[in-house]
């Protein structure tokens, strides 16, 4: 009863809350397909690299940004002490 209003919040605000988890499933589908095709990684380093690069690619895709440009800027920041790029979406200051 305490959380009753939150359970049906998607009915009152359909543009903010989806009643399904389709977005999460679609996101995971890419990761599962890649893992199945490549047979995953056997090392901790490889598993960490895969999870991080897939996070970058997924975040950039969701924000309609170029993952290639982001990775290029991140490498430049690391090697040439440039400004580190952020994966957070740009916010409008209105």
Short mmCIF file of N, CA, C and O in Angstrom, two decimals:
data_model
loop_
_atom_site.label_atom_id
_atom_site.label_comp_id
_atom_site.label_asym_id
_atom_site.label_seq_id
_atom_site.Cartn_x
_atom_site.Cartn_y
_atom_site.Cartn_z
N UNK A 1 0.84 -1.19 0.00
CA UNK A 1 0.00 0.00 0.00
C UNK A 1 0.88 1.24 0.00
O UNK A 1 0.52 2.24 -0.60
N UNK A 2 2.00 1.17 0.65
CA UNK A 2 2.90 2.32 0.76
C UNK A 2 3.35 2.81 -0.61
O UNK A 2 3.49 4.01 -0.84
N UNK A 3 3.58 1.90 -1.57
CA UNK A 3 4.10 2.25 -2.89
C UNK A 3 3.05 2.10 -3.99
O UNK A 3 3.38 1.97 -5.16
N UNK A 4 1.77 2.11 -3.64
CA UNK A 4 0.70 1.87 -4.60
C UNK A 4 0.72 2.88 -5.75
O UNK A 4 0.55 2.51 -6.91
N UNK A 5 0.93 4.14 -5.46
CA UNK A 5 0.94 5.17 -6.51
C UNK A 5 2.10 4.95 -7.48
O UNK A 5 1.96 5.19 -8.68
N UNK A 6 3.21 4.47 -6.99
CA UNK A 6 4.37 4.25 -7.86
C UNK A 6 4.18 3.06 -8.78
O UNK A 6 4.72 3.03 -9.88
N UNK A 7 3.40 2.08 -8.36
CA UNK A 7 3.19 0.88 -9.17
C UNK A 7 2.50 1.22 -10.49
O UNK A 7 2.85 0.70 -11.54
N UNK A 8 1.53 2.14 -10.47
CA UNK A 8 0.77 2.48 -11.66
C UNK A 8 1.11 3.87 -12.20
O UNK A 8 0.31 4.49 -12.91
N UNK A 9 2.29 4.35 -11.89
CA UNK A 9 2.72 5.68 -12.34
C UNK A 9 2.71 5.79 -13.86
O UNK A 9 2.42 6.84 -14.42
N UNK A 10 3.02 4.71 -14.57
CA UNK A 10 3.07 4.75 -16.02
C UNK A 10 1.70 5.04 -16.64
O UNK A 10 1.63 5.53 -17.76
N UNK A 11 0.62 4.78 -15.92
CA UNK A 11 -0.71 5.09 -16.44
C UNK A 11 -0.98 6.59 -16.50
O UNK A 11 -1.63 7.09 -17.41
N UNK A 12 -0.45 7.30 -15.52
CA UNK A 12 -0.69 8.74 -15.43
C UNK A 12 0.35 9.56 -16.20
O UNK A 12 0.08 10.69 -16.57
N UNK A 13 1.52 8.98 -16.42
CA UNK A 13 2.61 9.67 -17.13
C UNK A 13 3.20 8.74 -18.18
O UNK A 13 4.37 8.33 -18.08
N UNK A 14 2.44 8.40 -19.24
CA UNK A 14 2.92 7.41 -20.22
C UNK A 14 4.15 7.87 -21.01
O UNK A 14 4.90 7.04 -21.50
N UNK A 15 4.38 9.17 -21.12
CA UNK A 15 5.56 9.64 -21.87
C UNK A 15 6.84 9.51 -21.05
O UNK A 15 7.92 9.43 -21.61
N UNK A 16 6.73 9.47 -19.73
CA UNK A 16 7.91 9.38 -18.86
C UNK A 16 8.24 7.96 -18.42
O UNK A 16 9.39 7.63 -18.18
N UNK A 17 7.21 7.12 -18.30
CA UNK A 17 7.42 5.77 -17.79
C UNK A 17 6.79 4.75 -18.72
O UNK A 17 5.59 4.81 -19.01
N UNK A 18 7.57 3.82 -19.19
CA UNK A 18 7.06 2.77 -20.07
C UNK A 18 6.62 1.57 -19.23
O UNK A 18 7.29 1.22 -18.25
N UNK A 19 5.51 0.92 -19.60
CA UNK A 19 5.05 -0.22 -18.82
C UNK A 19 5.83 -1.51 -19.11
O UNK A 19 5.61 -2.52 -18.48
N UNK A 20 6.73 -1.45 -20.07
CA UNK A 20 7.53 -2.63 -20.41
C UNK A 20 9.01 -2.34 -20.21
O UNK A 20 9.39 -1.20 -19.99
N UNK A 21 9.83 -3.37 -20.34
CA UNK A 21 11.28 -3.18 -20.24
C UNK A 21 11.93 -3.39 -21.61
O UNK A 21 13.05 -3.89 -21.70
N UNK A 22 11.26 -3.01 -22.68
CA UNK A 22 11.77 -3.23 -24.03
C UNK A 22 13.11 -2.54 -24.27
O UNK A 22 13.98 -3.10 -24.94
N UNK A 23 13.31 -1.35 -23.75
CA UNK A 23 14.57 -0.64 -23.95
C UNK A 23 15.73 -1.41 -23.32
O UNK A 23 16.78 -1.58 -23.93
N UNK A 24 15.52 -1.92 -22.12
CA UNK A 24 16.57 -2.70 -21.46
C UNK A 24 16.84 -3.99 -22.23
O UNK A 24 18.00 -4.38 -22.40
N UNK A 25 15.79 -4.64 -22.70
CA UNK A 25 15.97 -5.88 -23.45
C UNK A 25 16.71 -5.64 -24.76
O UNK A 25 17.57 -6.43 -25.15
N UNK A 26 16.39 -4.56 -25.45
CA UNK A 26 17.07 -4.24 -26.70
C UNK A 26 18.54 -3.94 -26.45
O UNK A 26 19.40 -4.32 -27.23
N UNK A 27 18.83 -3.25 -25.36
CA UNK A 27 20.22 -2.94 -25.02
C UNK A 27 21.00 -4.21 -24.73
O UNK A 27 22.12 -4.39 -25.20
N UNK A 28 20.41 -5.11 -23.97
CA UNK A 28 21.09 -6.36 -23.61
C UNK A 28 21.24 -7.30 -24.80
O UNK A 28 22.18 -8.07 -24.87
N UNK A 29 20.33 -7.22 -25.76
CA UNK A 29 20.38 -8.10 -26.93
C UNK A 29 21.70 -7.93 -27.68
O UNK A 29 22.31 -8.89 -28.13
N UNK A 30 22.17 -6.70 -27.81
CA UNK A 30 23.43 -6.42 -28.50
C UNK A 30 24.59 -7.09 -27.77
O UNK A 30 25.43 -7.74 -28.38
N UNK A 31 24.62 -6.95 -26.45
CA UNK A 31 25.70 -7.52 -25.65
C UNK A 31 25.70 -9.05 -25.73
O UNK A 31 26.74 -9.68 -25.91
N UNK A 32 24.52 -9.64 -25.64
CA UNK A 32 24.42 -11.10 -25.69
C UNK A 32 24.86 -11.61 -27.06
O UNK A 32 25.57 -12.61 -27.16
N UNK A 33 24.46 -10.90 -28.12
CA UNK A 33 24.85 -11.32 -29.47
C UNK A 33 26.36 -11.25 -29.66
O UNK A 33 26.98 -12.18 -30.20
N UNK A 34 26.98 -10.20 -29.19
CA UNK A 34 28.44 -10.06 -29.31
C UNK A 34 29.14 -11.15 -28.51
O UNK A 34 30.09 -11.78 -28.98
N UNK A 35 28.68 -11.40 -27.28
CA UNK A 35 29.30 -12.44 -26.45
C UNK A 35 29.16 -13.82 -27.10
O UNK A 35 30.08 -14.62 -27.08
N UNK A 36 28.03 -14.05 -27.70
CA UNK A 36 27.81 -15.35 -28.34
C UNK A 36 28.70 -15.53 -29.57
O UNK A 36 29.24 -16.60 -29.82
N UNK A 37 28.87 -14.46 -30.34
CA UNK A 37 29.69 -14.55 -31.55
C UNK A 37 31.17 -14.67 -31.23
O UNK A 37 31.91 -15.35 -31.92
N UNK A 38 31.61 -13.98 -30.20
CA UNK A 38 33.05 -13.95 -29.88
C UNK A 38 33.44 -14.98 -28.82
O UNK A 38 34.62 -15.12 -28.52
N UNK A 39 32.46 -15.64 -28.23
CA UNK A 39 32.68 -16.60 -27.14
C UNK A 39 33.22 -15.92 -25.88
O UNK A 39 33.82 -16.56 -25.03
N UNK A 40 33.03 -14.62 -25.76
CA UNK A 40 33.42 -13.90 -24.56
C UNK A 40 34.92 -13.81 -24.37
O UNK A 40 35.70 -14.05 -25.28
N UNK A 41 35.32 -13.46 -23.16
CA UNK A 41 36.73 -13.34 -22.83
C UNK A 41 37.02 -14.22 -21.62
O UNK A 41 36.20 -14.35 -20.73
N UNK A 42 38.19 -14.76 -21.58
CA UNK A 42 38.56 -15.64 -20.47
C UNK A 42 39.35 -14.90 -19.39
O UNK A 42 39.58 -15.45 -18.32
N UNK A 43 39.78 -13.69 -19.67
CA UNK A 43 40.55 -12.96 -18.66
C UNK A 43 39.69 -11.85 -18.05
O UNK A 43 38.75 -11.35 -18.67
N UNK A 44 40.03 -11.47 -16.84
CA UNK A 44 39.34 -10.38 -16.16
C UNK A 44 39.53 -9.09 -16.94
O UNK A 44 38.60 -8.31 -17.13
N UNK A 45 40.76 -8.85 -17.41
CA UNK A 45 41.06 -7.64 -18.19
C UNK A 45 40.18 -7.58 -19.43
O UNK A 45 39.62 -6.53 -19.75
N UNK A 46 40.04 -8.69 -20.13
CA UNK A 46 39.23 -8.73 -21.34
C UNK A 46 37.76 -8.50 -21.05
O UNK A 46 37.05 -7.82 -21.79
N UNK A 47 37.27 -9.05 -19.94
CA UNK A 47 35.87 -8.84 -19.56
C UNK A 47 35.62 -7.38 -19.19
O UNK A 47 34.59 -6.80 -19.57
N UNK A 48 36.55 -6.77 -18.49
CA UNK A 48 36.41 -5.35 -18.13
C UNK A 48 36.46 -4.47 -19.37
O UNK A 48 35.66 -3.53 -19.51
N UNK A 49 37.38 -4.76 -20.29
CA UNK A 49 37.49 -3.98 -21.51
C UNK A 49 36.19 -4.09 -22.32
O UNK A 49 35.66 -3.09 -22.79
N UNK A 50 35.68 -5.30 -22.46
CA UNK A 50 34.45 -5.51 -23.23
C UNK A 50 33.27 -4.76 -22.61
O UNK A 50 32.50 -4.11 -23.32
N UNK A 51 33.13 -4.83 -21.30
CA UNK A 51 32.01 -4.14 -20.66
C UNK A 51 32.14 -2.63 -20.81
O UNK A 51 31.15 -1.94 -21.05
N UNK A 52 33.36 -2.11 -20.71
CA UNK A 52 33.55 -0.66 -20.82
C UNK A 52 33.34 -0.17 -22.24
O UNK A 52 32.69 0.86 -22.45
N UNK A 53 33.86 -0.88 -23.23
CA UNK A 53 33.72 -0.42 -24.60
C UNK A 53 32.27 -0.54 -25.05
O UNK A 53 31.76 0.32 -25.78
N UNK A 54 31.57 -1.58 -24.60
CA UNK A 54 30.15 -1.71 -24.95
C UNK A 54 29.31 -0.64 -24.27
O UNK A 54 28.33 -0.16 -24.83
N UNK A 55 29.70 -0.21 -23.07
CA UNK A 55 29.03 0.90 -22.40
C UNK A 55 29.21 2.19 -23.19
O UNK A 55 28.27 2.96 -23.39
N UNK A 56 30.44 2.44 -23.65
CA UNK A 56 30.71 3.64 -24.44
C UNK A 56 29.89 3.62 -25.73
O UNK A 56 29.22 4.59 -26.07
N UNK A 57 29.91 2.51 -26.43
CA UNK A 57 29.20 2.42 -27.70
C UNK A 57 27.69 2.57 -27.49
O UNK A 57 27.02 3.30 -28.21
N UNK A 58 27.17 1.90 -26.47
CA UNK A 58 25.73 1.99 -26.19
C UNK A 58 25.31 3.38 -25.77
O UNK A 58 24.26 3.88 -26.21
N UNK A 59 26.10 4.02 -24.92
CA UNK A 59 25.77 5.38 -24.47
C UNK A 59 25.82 6.36 -25.63
O UNK A 59 24.95 7.21 -25.75
N UNK A 60 26.84 6.25 -26.45
CA UNK A 60 26.95 7.15 -27.61
C UNK A 60 25.81 6.93 -28.58
O UNK A 60 25.24 7.89 -29.11
N UNK A 61 25.46 5.68 -28.82
CA UNK A 61 24.35 5.38 -29.73
C UNK A 61 23.04 5.97 -29.20
O UNK A 61 22.27 6.56 -29.93
N UNK A 62 22.82 5.83 -27.91
CA UNK A 62 21.58 6.33 -27.30
C UNK A 62 21.50 7.86 -27.38
O UNK A 62 20.42 8.41 -27.52
N UNK A 63 22.65 8.52 -27.33
CA UNK A 63 22.70 9.98 -27.39
C UNK A 63 22.92 10.49 -28.82
O UNK A 63 23.08 11.69 -29.02
N UNK A 64 22.94 9.59 -29.78
CA UNK A 64 23.19 9.92 -31.18
C UNK A 64 24.51 10.68 -31.35
O UNK A 64 24.59 11.68 -32.05
N UNK A 65 25.53 10.16 -30.66
CA UNK A 65 26.89 10.71 -30.76
C UNK A 65 27.76 9.67 -31.43
O UNK A 65 27.47 8.48 -31.42
N UNK A 66 28.87 10.11 -31.96
CA UNK A 66 29.82 9.21 -32.60
C UNK A 66 30.71 8.55 -31.54
O UNK A 66 31.44 9.24 -30.82
N UNK A 67 30.64 7.23 -31.46
CA UNK A 67 31.50 6.51 -30.52
C UNK A 67 32.96 6.65 -30.93
O UNK A 67 33.85 6.75 -30.08
N UNK A 68 33.20 6.66 -32.23
CA UNK A 68 34.57 6.82 -32.74
C UNK A 68 35.17 8.15 -32.27
O UNK A 68 36.30 8.20 -31.80
N UNK A 69 34.39 9.22 -32.37
CA UNK A 69 34.87 10.54 -31.93
C UNK A 69 35.12 10.54 -30.43
O UNK A 69 36.13 11.09 -29.97
N UNK A 70 34.22 9.94 -29.67
CA UNK A 70 34.40 9.89 -28.22
C UNK A 70 35.67 9.15 -27.84
O UNK A 70 36.46 9.61 -27.01
N UNK A 71 35.88 7.99 -28.44
CA UNK A 71 37.07 7.18 -28.13
C UNK A 71 38.33 7.93 -28.54
O UNK A 71 39.33 7.93 -27.80
N UNK A 72 38.29 8.60 -29.68
CA UNK A 72 39.43 9.39 -30.15
C UNK A 72 39.76 10.50 -29.14
O UNK A 72 40.93 10.71 -28.78
N UNK A 73 38.73 11.20 -28.67
CA UNK A 73 38.94 12.27 -27.68
C UNK A 73 39.46 11.71 -26.35
O UNK A 73 40.29 12.33 -25.69
N UNK A 74 38.96 10.54 -25.96
CA UNK A 74 39.42 9.92 -24.71
C UNK A 74 40.90 9.54 -24.80
O UNK A 74 41.66 9.74 -23.86
N UNK A 75 41.31 8.99 -25.94
CA UNK A 75 42.72 8.65 -26.13
C UNK A 75 43.60 9.89 -26.16
O UNK A 75 44.70 9.91 -25.59
N UNK A 76 43.13 10.94 -26.83
CA UNK A 76 43.89 12.21 -26.83
C UNK A 76 44.02 12.77 -25.42
O UNK A 76 45.07 13.29 -25.05
N UNK A 77 42.95 12.68 -24.63
CA UNK A 77 43.00 13.17 -23.25
C UNK A 77 44.02 12.38 -22.44
O UNK A 77 44.76 12.95 -21.65
N UNK A 78 44.08 11.07 -22.66
CA UNK A 78 45.00 10.23 -21.91
C UNK A 78 46.45 10.50 -22.29
O UNK A 78 47.32 10.66 -21.43
N UNK A 79 46.72 10.56 -23.59
CA UNK A 79 48.12 10.68 -24.04
C UNK A 79 48.64 12.11 -24.10
O UNK A 79 49.83 12.34 -23.99
N UNK A 80 47.75 13.09 -24.29
CA UNK A 80 48.21 14.47 -24.49
C UNK A 80 47.66 15.44 -23.46
O UNK A 80 47.68 16.65 -23.67
N UNK A 81 47.19 14.93 -22.32
CA UNK A 81 46.65 15.78 -21.25
C UNK A 81 45.60 16.76 -21.75
O UNK A 81 45.57 17.91 -21.33
N UNK A 82 44.73 16.31 -22.64
CA UNK A 82 43.64 17.14 -23.13
C UNK A 82 42.44 16.98 -22.20
O UNK A 82 42.46 16.20 -21.25
N UNK A 83 41.39 17.72 -22.46
CA UNK A 83 40.19 17.64 -21.64
C UNK A 83 39.51 16.28 -21.83
O UNK A 83 39.33 15.82 -22.95
N UNK A 84 39.15 15.65 -20.73
CA UNK A 84 38.52 14.34 -20.77
C UNK A 84 37.06 14.46 -21.20
O UNK A 84 36.32 15.25 -20.62
N UNK A 85 36.64 13.69 -22.20
CA UNK A 85 35.23 13.76 -22.62
C UNK A 85 34.33 13.06 -21.59
O UNK A 85 34.78 12.22 -20.83
N UNK A 86 33.07 13.42 -21.61
CA UNK A 86 32.10 12.83 -20.68
C UNK A 86 31.07 12.02 -21.45
O UNK A 86 30.65 12.40 -22.54
N UNK A 87 30.65 10.91 -20.85
CA UNK A 87 29.56 10.11 -21.44
C UNK A 87 28.21 10.62 -21.00
O UNK A 87 27.18 10.17 -21.51
N UNK A 88 28.17 11.55 -20.06
CA UNK A 88 26.89 12.09 -19.62
C UNK A 88 26.28 12.91 -20.75
O UNK A 88 26.99 13.64 -21.45
N UNK A 89 24.97 12.85 -20.92
CA UNK A 89 24.34 13.64 -21.98
C UNK A 89 24.46 15.12 -21.68
O UNK A 89 24.48 15.54 -20.53
N UNK A 90 24.57 15.90 -22.75
CA UNK A 90 24.65 17.35 -22.61
C UNK A 90 23.32 17.86 -22.11
O UNK A 90 22.26 17.43 -22.59
N UNK A 91 23.33 18.74 -21.13
CA UNK A 91 22.09 19.30 -20.58
C UNK A 91 21.92 20.70 -21.10
O UNK A 91 22.87 21.46 -21.26
N UNK A 92 20.67 21.03 -21.38
CA UNK A 92 20.39 22.40 -21.84
C UNK A 92 20.15 23.27 -20.62
O UNK A 92 19.48 22.88 -19.68
N UNK A 93 20.71 24.45 -20.63
CA UNK A 93 20.58 25.36 -19.49
C UNK A 93 19.50 26.39 -19.82
O UNK A 93 19.77 27.55 -20.07
N UNK A 94 18.24 25.95 -19.82
CA UNK A 94 17.11 26.84 -20.09
C UNK A 94 16.44 27.25 -18.83
O UNK A 94 16.28 26.58 -17.92
#
